[in-house]
Amino acid sequence: MSLSIRIFLALLAGLATGAALTAAATPGVVSAATAVFDPIGTLWLSALQMTVIPLVIGLLFTGIADAAGSAGASRLAGRALLLFAVLLLGTASFAVLFTPWLLSVWPATANDAAALFVNSAAAPPPAEALNAGDWLKSFIPTNPFAALTSGNTLQIVVFTAASALATTRLPDAPRQSLVSLFDGITRAMIVLVQFIFRLGPIGVFALAALVGLRAGLDAIGVLAHYVAVLIIVQIIIIVLVYALVALSGAGFARFVRGVLPAQVVAVSTQSSIASLPAMLEATSGALQVPDRVARLVLPLAVSVFRLTSPVANLAVACYVAHLNGMILGPQALITGVAVAFAVSIATIGLPGQVSFIASVAPICIAMGIPIGVLPLLIAVEMLPDLFRTLGNVTADVAATVILARNEPLDNDTG
């Protein structure tokens, strides 16, 4: 049984246990159960949180260094990376505008939202007045170590990205040493997070039991609402990808037919990397993309381009803000887009649960959104994750087809 299934079952078992204790036990028993479950759940959540910053730094440094190196390799690679960046920023901006609107017309009920919070630490931080000038200045850390100490995710991301770009201008030996150092940090954090996730069923059970003690099974409604919101947002992005292909003149009907086999593989494997052979076959066959274009763009897309990553991650952050009753202002939304763009490059290829924490937690922290509810959302991530992969594979093939329009055919010697 996969870890995702075990965590999901732990969620259901925890909710049922908490609800049963609330319905059948005395207040003293409920208090005793809370005293047992609370430290277990909080300890597991704290263990996850301690890995977020070093994991993001390591992933972001190596991801940007590799992407910058690819951009310098050829003109086509540079054009591909530019297209990826435009699409990622565009769809991320759509997500932070559309998701709050969707939640305003179809909100989670106040009682269901309150049911997911397992301790008072989940309360949102007080809003701080910040003018545009001060906000822009807050992007650059005057002291990177102070930013690390305070957990200022946006400043950490800016400093790490700038350092990674500067590294690409160094001679090979020191550049490789730095990349190897951060790659080692990344690998160590991934091992640590995977170990923590082995205890995930225990941690999620404890957190879910606390929710069940407070609200019975009512929390199931808001979790179903959360899943539906994420799927709706991602389906719209997939539709927009089809629209982009149609507008580009790349052959809409041919694209719809040609991409379908790769989409089937994406749904069955839930892995963009595992879908790469099917994408290569689709582009070189039915979609008639020059082989040299497909063999450069598709591996590059799988490596640095996940269109649904910032979209879904920002939708999660907006949903958690909604649960907390927070109104996100323009500064928070722009900050979220910037961090989501950066971490989408950094977290390529991570296991699903690790990727969720490494992607969503930094966005929430940068936007001032509490993250205490994220472990419960991980437990129901299986279905939204299917649409993440479907959207990524569709976008990878679409980007390849669009880029191929301006490239000569393989047999064109002119």
GROMACS .gro file of C-alpha atoms in nm:
model
  414
    1MET     CA    1   0.000   0.000   0.000
    2SER     CA    2   0.140   0.338  -0.101
    3LEU     CA    3   0.225   0.604   0.154
    4SER     CA    4  -0.042   0.835   0.009
    5ILE     CA    5  -0.311   0.573   0.066
    6ARG     CA    6  -0.190   0.507   0.419
    7ILE     CA    7  -0.194   0.880   0.503
    8PHE     CA    8  -0.542   0.914   0.357
    9LEU     CA    9  -0.668   0.617   0.560
   10ALA     CA   10  -0.502   0.765   0.870
   11LEU     CA   11  -0.697   1.086   0.806
   12LEU     CA   12  -1.027   0.899   0.791
   13ALA     CA   13  -0.940   0.688   1.096
   14GLY     CA   14  -0.837   0.994   1.295
   15LEU     CA   15  -1.157   1.182   1.211
   16ALA     CA   16  -1.368   0.878   1.300
   17THR     CA   17  -1.181   0.822   1.628
   18GLY     CA   18  -1.216   1.182   1.735
   19ALA     CA   19  -1.584   1.191   1.641
   20ALA     CA   20  -1.654   0.866   1.829
   21LEU     CA   21  -1.479   0.990   2.142
   22THR     CA   22  -1.673   1.316   2.131
   23ALA     CA   23  -2.006   1.136   2.086
   24ALA     CA   24  -1.959   0.859   2.339
   25ALA     CA   25  -1.703   0.967   2.600
   26THR     CA   26  -1.717   1.200   2.897
   27PRO     CA   27  -1.554   1.546   2.888
   28GLY     CA   28  -1.270   1.409   3.099
   29VAL     CA   29  -1.192   1.140   2.844
   30VAL     CA   30  -1.204   1.394   2.563
   31SER     CA   31  -0.959   1.617   2.749
   32ALA     CA   32  -0.727   1.323   2.811
   33ALA     CA   33  -0.741   1.223   2.443
   34THR     CA   34  -0.663   1.581   2.341
   35ALA     CA   35  -0.363   1.582   2.575
   36VAL     CA   36  -0.234   1.269   2.399
   37PHE     CA   37  -0.303   1.361   2.037
   38ASP     CA   38  -0.197   1.727   2.052
   39PRO     CA   39   0.177   1.678   2.126
   40ILE     CA   40   0.203   1.393   1.872
   41GLY     CA   41   0.049   1.595   1.592
   42THR     CA   42   0.237   1.914   1.682
   43LEU     CA   43   0.570   1.728   1.702
   44TRP     CA   44   0.523   1.578   1.356
   45LEU     CA   45   0.419   1.914   1.210
   46SER     CA   46   0.720   2.087   1.367
   47ALA     CA   47   0.951   1.820   1.225
   48LEU     CA   48   0.818   1.897   0.877
   49GLN     CA   49   0.850   2.271   0.923
   50MET     CA   50   1.216   2.251   1.026
   51THR     CA   51   1.310   2.109   0.683
   52VAL     CA   52   1.131   2.370   0.470
   53ILE     CA   53   1.390   2.651   0.456
   54PRO     CA   54   1.704   2.439   0.396
   55LEU     CA   55   1.515   2.227   0.141
   56VAL     CA   56   1.396   2.534  -0.052
   57ILE     CA   57   1.745   2.690  -0.048
   58GLY     CA   58   1.912   2.375  -0.178
   59LEU     CA   59   1.649   2.305  -0.443
   60LEU     CA   60   1.630   2.663  -0.563
   61PHE     CA   61   2.007   2.707  -0.591
   62THR     CA   62   2.065   2.390  -0.793
   63GLY     CA   63   1.746   2.436  -1.000
   64ILE     CA   64   1.831   2.791  -1.110
   65ALA     CA   65   2.196   2.709  -1.171
   66ASP     CA   66   2.098   2.419  -1.396
   67ALA     CA   67   1.830   2.619  -1.578
   68ALA     CA   68   2.065   2.911  -1.641
   69GLY     CA   69   2.322   2.671  -1.779
   70SER     CA   70   2.062   2.522  -2.013
   71ALA     CA   71   1.960   2.867  -2.136
   72GLY     CA   72   2.315   2.936  -2.246
   73ALA     CA   73   2.340   2.609  -2.433
   74SER     CA   74   2.138   2.709  -2.738
   75ARG     CA   75   1.902   2.964  -2.881
   76LEU     CA   76   1.610   2.718  -2.878
   77ALA     CA   77   1.669   2.636  -2.511
   78GLY     CA   78   1.667   3.007  -2.430
   79ARG     CA   79   1.340   3.058  -2.617
   80ALA     CA   80   1.190   2.758  -2.439
   81LEU     CA   81   1.287   2.889  -2.097
   82LEU     CA   82   1.143   3.230  -2.181
   83LEU     CA   83   0.814   3.072  -2.288
   84PHE     CA   84   0.809   2.860  -1.972
   85ALA     CA   85   0.864   3.169  -1.756
   86VAL     CA   86   0.587   3.367  -1.928
   87LEU     CA   87   0.340   3.079  -1.895
   88LEU     CA   88   0.428   3.013  -1.530
   89LEU     CA   89   0.393   3.379  -1.432
   90GLY     CA   90   0.075   3.421  -1.634
   91THR     CA   91  -0.104   3.119  -1.493
   92ALA     CA   92   0.017   3.194  -1.140
   93SER     CA   93  -0.128   3.544  -1.169
   94PHE     CA   94  -0.454   3.393  -1.288
   95ALA     CA   95  -0.461   3.156  -0.989
   96VAL     CA   96  -0.425   3.429  -0.724
   97LEU     CA   97  -0.705   3.629  -0.887
   98PHE     CA   98  -0.944   3.348  -0.975
   99THR     CA   99  -0.920   3.134  -0.660
  100PRO     CA  100  -1.024   3.408  -0.413
  101TRP     CA  101  -1.309   3.501  -0.648
  102LEU     CA  102  -1.423   3.138  -0.670
  103LEU     CA  103  -1.412   3.111  -0.290
  104SER     CA  104  -1.615   3.430  -0.259
  105VAL     CA  105  -1.897   3.287  -0.469
  106TRP     CA  106  -1.861   2.931  -0.335
  107PRO     CA  107  -1.711   2.956   0.015
  108ALA     CA  108  -1.646   2.690   0.274
  109THR     CA  109  -1.891   2.730   0.561
  110ALA     CA  110  -1.753   2.903   0.869
  111ASN     CA  111  -1.816   2.601   1.092
  112ASP     CA  112  -1.645   2.361   0.853
  113ALA     CA  113  -1.349   2.596   0.815
  114ALA     CA  114  -1.307   2.626   1.191
  115ALA     CA  115  -1.318   2.248   1.220
  116LEU     CA  116  -0.983   2.205   1.048
  117PHE     CA  117  -0.784   2.409   1.298
  118VAL     CA  118  -0.634   2.192   1.565
  119ASN     CA  119  -0.468   2.450   1.788
  120SER     CA  120  -0.470   2.821   1.858
  121ALA     CA  121  -0.132   2.863   1.686
  122ALA     CA  122  -0.318   2.837   1.356
  123ALA     CA  123  -0.468   3.182   1.405
  124PRO     CA  124  -0.361   3.424   1.131
  125PRO     CA  125  -0.097   3.683   1.218
  126PRO     CA  126  -0.209   4.043   1.259
  127ALA     CA  127  -0.203   4.247   0.940
  128GLU     CA  128   0.078   4.498   0.910
  129ALA     CA  129   0.049   4.827   0.723
  130LEU     CA  130   0.314   4.844   0.453
  131ASN     CA  131   0.339   5.105   0.181
  132ALA     CA  132   0.454   5.019  -0.170
  133GLY     CA  133   0.804   5.157  -0.119
  134ASP     CA  134   0.867   4.962   0.200
  135TRP     CA  135   0.723   4.651   0.037
  136LEU     CA  136   0.959   4.674  -0.261
  137LYS     CA  137   1.255   4.732  -0.030
  138SER     CA  138   1.154   4.423   0.168
  139PHE     CA  139   1.248   4.202  -0.130
  140ILE     CA  140   1.622   4.254  -0.074
  141PRO     CA  141   1.773   4.126   0.251
  142THR     CA  142   2.027   4.361   0.407
  143ASN     CA  143   2.139   4.065   0.616
  144PRO     CA  144   2.072   3.720   0.463
  145PHE     CA  145   2.147   3.550   0.795
  146ALA     CA  146   1.884   3.762   0.967
  147ALA     CA  147   1.638   3.661   0.695
  148LEU     CA  148   1.720   3.297   0.768
  149THR     CA  149   1.674   3.348   1.141
  150SER     CA  150   1.339   3.522   1.100
  151GLY     CA  151   1.216   3.283   0.830
  152ASN     CA  152   1.160   3.563   0.576
  153THR     CA  153   1.093   3.334   0.281
  154LEU     CA  154   1.075   3.603   0.014
  155GLN     CA  155   1.416   3.749   0.105
  156ILE     CA  156   1.565   3.400   0.128
  157VAL     CA  157   1.432   3.317  -0.221
  158VAL     CA  158   1.566   3.643  -0.369
  159PHE     CA  159   1.911   3.599  -0.214
  160THR     CA  160   1.935   3.232  -0.313
  161ALA     CA  161   1.822   3.301  -0.671
  162ALA     CA  162   2.069   3.588  -0.710
  163SER     CA  163   2.351   3.376  -0.569
  164ALA     CA  164   2.267   3.089  -0.803
  165LEU     CA  165   2.270   3.318  -1.106
  166ALA     CA  166   2.604   3.466  -0.994
  167THR     CA  167   2.744   3.115  -0.963
  168THR     CA  168   2.690   3.053  -1.335
  169ARG     CA  169   2.957   3.318  -1.408
  170LEU     CA  170   3.224   3.142  -1.202
  171PRO     CA  171   3.491   2.910  -1.341
  172ASP     CA  172   3.395   2.544  -1.358
  173ALA     CA  173   3.574   2.427  -1.043
  174PRO     CA  174   3.423   2.668  -0.786
  175ARG     CA  175   3.085   2.656  -0.961
  176GLN     CA  176   3.071   2.279  -0.940
  177SER     CA  177   3.182   2.290  -0.577
  178LEU     CA  178   2.895   2.522  -0.483
  179VAL     CA  179   2.639   2.326  -0.684
  180SER     CA  180   2.761   2.003  -0.524
  181LEU     CA  181   2.735   2.158  -0.178
  182PHE     CA  182   2.375   2.267  -0.227
  183ASP     CA  183   2.290   1.944  -0.403
  184GLY     CA  184   2.420   1.760  -0.096
  185ILE     CA  185   2.204   1.975   0.132
  186THR     CA  186   1.904   1.904  -0.088
  187ARG     CA  187   1.960   1.529  -0.088
  188ALA     CA  188   2.005   1.522   0.289
  189MET     CA  189   1.682   1.717   0.343
  190ILE     CA  190   1.492   1.490   0.105
  191VAL     CA  191   1.609   1.186   0.301
  192LEU     CA  192   1.505   1.356   0.625
  193VAL     CA  193   1.163   1.456   0.490
  194GLN     CA  194   1.103   1.107   0.355
  195PHE     CA  195   1.184   0.967   0.698
  196ILE     CA  196   0.943   1.213   0.859
  197PHE     CA  197   0.675   1.114   0.608
  198ARG     CA  198   0.715   0.750   0.706
  199LEU     CA  199   0.567   0.866   1.034
  200GLY     CA  200   0.302   1.058   0.842
  201PRO     CA  201   0.015   0.817   0.914
  202ILE     CA  202   0.079   0.864   1.287
  203GLY     CA  203   0.107   1.243   1.265
  204VAL     CA  204  -0.197   1.281   1.037
  205PHE     CA  205  -0.400   1.043   1.256
  206ALA     CA  206  -0.324   1.256   1.561
  207LEU     CA  207  -0.404   1.583   1.384
  208ALA     CA  208  -0.723   1.440   1.233
  209ALA     CA  209  -0.828   1.300   1.571
  210LEU     CA  210  -0.800   1.649   1.718
  211VAL     CA  211  -1.024   1.777   1.439
  212GLY     CA  212  -1.269   1.493   1.505
  213LEU     CA  213  -1.275   1.576   1.876
  214ARG     CA  214  -1.368   1.935   1.794
  215ALA     CA  215  -1.612   1.894   1.509
  216GLY     CA  216  -1.691   1.530   1.452
  217LEU     CA  217  -1.710   1.435   1.085
  218ASP     CA  218  -1.807   1.785   0.967
  219ALA     CA  219  -1.448   1.844   0.850
  220ILE     CA  220  -1.500   1.594   0.567
  221GLY     CA  221  -1.720   1.851   0.396
  222VAL     CA  222  -1.453   2.120   0.385
  223LEU     CA  223  -1.189   1.871   0.268
  224ALA     CA  224  -1.418   1.769  -0.021
  225HIS     CA  225  -1.475   2.137  -0.097
  226TYR     CA  226  -1.097   2.196  -0.099
  227VAL     CA  227  -1.040   1.910  -0.344
  228ALA     CA  228  -1.316   2.039  -0.573
  229VAL     CA  229  -1.176   2.394  -0.575
  230LEU     CA  230  -0.826   2.272  -0.665
  231ILE     CA  231  -0.958   2.052  -0.946
  232ILE     CA  232  -1.170   2.334  -1.091
  233VAL     CA  233  -0.873   2.572  -1.097
  234GLN     CA  234  -0.651   2.317  -1.270
  235ILE     CA  235  -0.915   2.216  -1.526
  236ILE     CA  236  -0.946   2.581  -1.626
  237ILE     CA  237  -0.567   2.601  -1.672
  238ILE     CA  238  -0.574   2.291  -1.894
  239VAL     CA  239  -0.852   2.448  -2.103
  240LEU     CA  240  -0.640   2.764  -2.135
  241VAL     CA  241  -0.350   2.553  -2.264
  242TYR     CA  242  -0.575   2.419  -2.539
  243ALA     CA  243  -0.684   2.776  -2.617
  244LEU     CA  244  -0.320   2.886  -2.641
  245VAL     CA  245  -0.248   2.611  -2.893
  246ALA     CA  246  -0.549   2.718  -3.098
  247LEU     CA  247  -0.442   3.084  -3.093
  248SER     CA  248  -0.085   2.998  -3.188
  249GLY     CA  249  -0.198   2.836  -3.511
  250ALA     CA  250  -0.017   2.513  -3.426
  251GLY     CA  251  -0.310   2.294  -3.533
  252PHE     CA  252  -0.574   2.257  -3.262
  253ALA     CA  253  -0.749   1.940  -3.382
  254ARG     CA  254  -0.418   1.764  -3.447
  255PHE     CA  255  -0.294   1.865  -3.101
  256VAL     CA  256  -0.608   1.729  -2.931
  257ARG     CA  257  -0.565   1.393  -3.102
  258GLY     CA  258  -0.188   1.379  -3.074
  259VAL     CA  259  -0.153   1.462  -2.705
  260LEU     CA  260  -0.418   1.212  -2.590
  261PRO     CA  261  -0.189   0.904  -2.558
  262ALA     CA  262   0.057   1.101  -2.343
  263GLN     CA  263  -0.232   1.223  -2.128
  264VAL     CA  264  -0.345   0.864  -2.072
  265VAL     CA  265   0.005   0.774  -1.953
  266ALA     CA  266   0.009   1.084  -1.730
  267VAL     CA  267  -0.317   0.987  -1.561
  268SER     CA  268  -0.211   0.626  -1.512
  269THR     CA  269   0.138   0.703  -1.378
  270GLN     CA  270   0.085   1.048  -1.216
  271SER     CA  271   0.443   1.126  -1.318
  272SER     CA  272   0.562   1.373  -1.582
  273ILE     CA  273   0.899   1.200  -1.599
  274ALA     CA  274   0.738   0.861  -1.660
  275SER     CA  275   0.527   1.024  -1.933
  276LEU     CA  276   0.832   1.158  -2.122
  277PRO     CA  277   0.861   0.862  -2.366
  278ALA     CA  278   0.491   0.898  -2.454
  279MET     CA  279   0.536   1.274  -2.504
  280LEU     CA  280   0.834   1.216  -2.733
  281GLU     CA  281   0.638   0.962  -2.935
  282ALA     CA  282   0.339   1.197  -2.965
  283THR     CA  283   0.543   1.497  -3.080
  284SER     CA  284   0.759   1.309  -3.329
  285GLY     CA  285   0.460   1.115  -3.463
  286ALA     CA  286   0.110   1.264  -3.484
  287LEU     CA  287   0.218   1.619  -3.400
  288GLN     CA  288   0.503   1.624  -3.658
  289VAL     CA  289   0.749   1.816  -3.441
  290PRO     CA  290   1.110   1.806  -3.566
  291ASP     CA  291   1.296   1.543  -3.372
  292ARG     CA  292   1.576   1.777  -3.263
  293VAL     CA  293   1.318   2.021  -3.120
  294ALA     CA  294   1.128   1.754  -2.927
  295ARG     CA  295   1.445   1.597  -2.787
  296LEU     CA  296   1.565   1.932  -2.653
  297VAL     CA  297   1.242   2.099  -2.538
  298LEU     CA  298   1.060   1.807  -2.377
  299PRO     CA  299   1.341   1.697  -2.140
  300LEU     CA  300   1.398   2.063  -2.055
  301ALA     CA  301   1.025   2.106  -1.987
  302VAL     CA  302   1.016   1.800  -1.762
  303SER     CA  303   1.321   1.936  -1.579
  304VAL     CA  304   1.213   2.297  -1.512
  305PHE     CA  305   0.855   2.349  -1.631
  306ARG     CA  306   0.549   2.237  -1.434
  307LEU     CA  307   0.267   2.466  -1.539
  308THR     CA  308   0.020   2.351  -1.275
  309SER     CA  309   0.268   2.375  -0.988
  310PRO     CA  310   0.240   2.748  -0.910
  311VAL     CA  311  -0.129   2.741  -1.000
  312ALA     CA  312  -0.220   2.459  -0.763
  313ASN     CA  313   0.018   2.573  -0.490
  314LEU     CA  314  -0.121   2.925  -0.494
  315ALA     CA  315  -0.473   2.784  -0.494
  316VAL     CA  316  -0.384   2.586  -0.181
  317ALA     CA  317  -0.240   2.899  -0.017
  318CYS     CA  318  -0.548   3.105  -0.107
  319TYR     CA  319  -0.772   2.829   0.028
  320VAL     CA  320  -0.586   2.817   0.360
  321ALA     CA  321  -0.611   3.196   0.381
  322HIS     CA  322  -0.985   3.161   0.316
  323LEU     CA  323  -1.014   2.909   0.600
  324ASN     CA  324  -0.841   3.160   0.827
  325GLY     CA  325  -1.075   3.439   0.719
  326MET     CA  326  -0.785   3.635   0.570
  327ILE     CA  327  -0.827   3.893   0.293
  328LEU     CA  328  -0.513   3.888   0.082
  329GLY     CA  329  -0.406   4.227  -0.049
  330PRO     CA  330  -0.216   4.302  -0.372
  331GLN     CA  331   0.123   4.292  -0.199
  332ALA     CA  332   0.059   3.945  -0.054
  333LEU     CA  333  -0.066   3.818  -0.390
  334ILE     CA  334   0.236   3.950  -0.583
  335THR     CA  335   0.467   3.805  -0.319
  336GLY     CA  336   0.291   3.471  -0.352
  337VAL     CA  337   0.331   3.470  -0.730
  338ALA     CA  338   0.703   3.550  -0.702
  339VAL     CA  339   0.771   3.275  -0.449
  340ALA     CA  340   0.549   3.024  -0.631
  341PHE     CA  341   0.739   3.089  -0.954
  342ALA     CA  342   1.073   3.031  -0.782
  343VAL     CA  343   0.977   2.714  -0.597
  344SER     CA  344   0.809   2.567  -0.906
  345ILE     CA  345   1.155   2.558  -1.065
  346ALA     CA  346   1.316   2.425  -0.751
  347THR     CA  347   1.090   2.131  -0.665
  348ILE     CA  348   1.090   1.940  -0.995
  349GLY     CA  349   1.112   1.564  -0.952
  350LEU     CA  350   1.041   1.548  -0.579
  351PRO     CA  351   0.805   1.283  -0.438
  352GLY     CA  352   0.448   1.410  -0.408
  353GLN     CA  353   0.434   1.465  -0.032
  354VAL     CA  354   0.781   1.623  -0.018
  355SER     CA  355   0.695   1.848  -0.312
  356PHE     CA  356   0.371   1.961  -0.147
  357ILE     CA  357   0.546   2.079   0.170
  358ALA     CA  358   0.850   2.223  -0.012
  359SER     CA  359   0.623   2.413  -0.254
  360VAL     CA  360   0.323   2.527  -0.052
  361ALA     CA  361   0.479   2.602   0.287
  362PRO     CA  362   0.723   2.871   0.157
  363ILE     CA  363   0.439   3.040  -0.033
  364CYS     CA  364   0.216   3.047   0.274
  365ILE     CA  365   0.497   3.174   0.495
  366ALA     CA  366   0.585   3.450   0.248
  367MET     CA  367   0.219   3.557   0.228
  368GLY     CA  368   0.172   3.548   0.606
  369ILE     CA  369  -0.065   3.250   0.596
  370PRO     CA  370  -0.052   2.990   0.879
  371ILE     CA  371   0.054   2.641   0.766
  372GLY     CA  372  -0.080   2.429   1.052
  373VAL     CA  373  -0.358   2.283   0.836
  374LEU     CA  374  -0.131   2.168   0.550
  375PRO     CA  375  -0.071   1.813   0.681
  376LEU     CA  376  -0.444   1.745   0.667
  377LEU     CA  377  -0.457   1.873   0.310
  378ILE     CA  378  -0.167   1.646   0.213
  379ALA     CA  379  -0.386   1.351   0.304
  380VAL     CA  380  -0.640   1.437   0.030
  381GLU     CA  381  -0.386   1.546  -0.233
  382MET     CA  382  -0.413   1.225  -0.438
  383LEU     CA  383  -0.696   1.339  -0.668
  384PRO     CA  384  -0.572   1.699  -0.723
  385ASP     CA  385  -0.226   1.555  -0.794
  386LEU     CA  386  -0.370   1.357  -1.084
  387PHE     CA  387  -0.482   1.684  -1.246
  388ARG     CA  388  -0.143   1.840  -1.172
  389THR     CA  389   0.027   1.571  -1.380
  390LEU     CA  390  -0.234   1.585  -1.655
  391GLY     CA  391  -0.192   1.961  -1.683
  392ASN     CA  392   0.188   1.944  -1.677
  393VAL     CA  393   0.208   1.686  -1.955
  394THR     CA  394  -0.047   1.875  -2.168
  395ALA     CA  395   0.148   2.198  -2.121
  396ASP     CA  396   0.484   2.033  -2.196
  397VAL     CA  397   0.358   1.901  -2.529
  398ALA     CA  398   0.180   2.228  -2.609
  399ALA     CA  399   0.495   2.433  -2.545
  400THR     CA  400   0.695   2.199  -2.768
  401VAL     CA  401   0.443   2.229  -3.052
  402ILE     CA  402   0.435   2.610  -3.023
  403LEU     CA  403   0.814   2.640  -3.021
  404ALA     CA  404   0.843   2.406  -3.322
  405ARG     CA  405   0.640   2.645  -3.540
  406ASN     CA  406   0.941   2.875  -3.587
  407GLU     CA  407   1.196   2.599  -3.634
  408PRO     CA  408   1.299   2.451  -3.971
  409LEU     CA  409   1.219   2.089  -4.042
  410ASP     CA  410   1.488   1.829  -3.978
  411ASN     CA  411   1.542   1.778  -4.352
  412ASP     CA  412   1.558   2.155  -4.422
  413THR     CA  413   1.918   2.235  -4.507
  414GLY     CA  414   1.853   2.600  -4.581
   0.00000   0.00000   0.00000
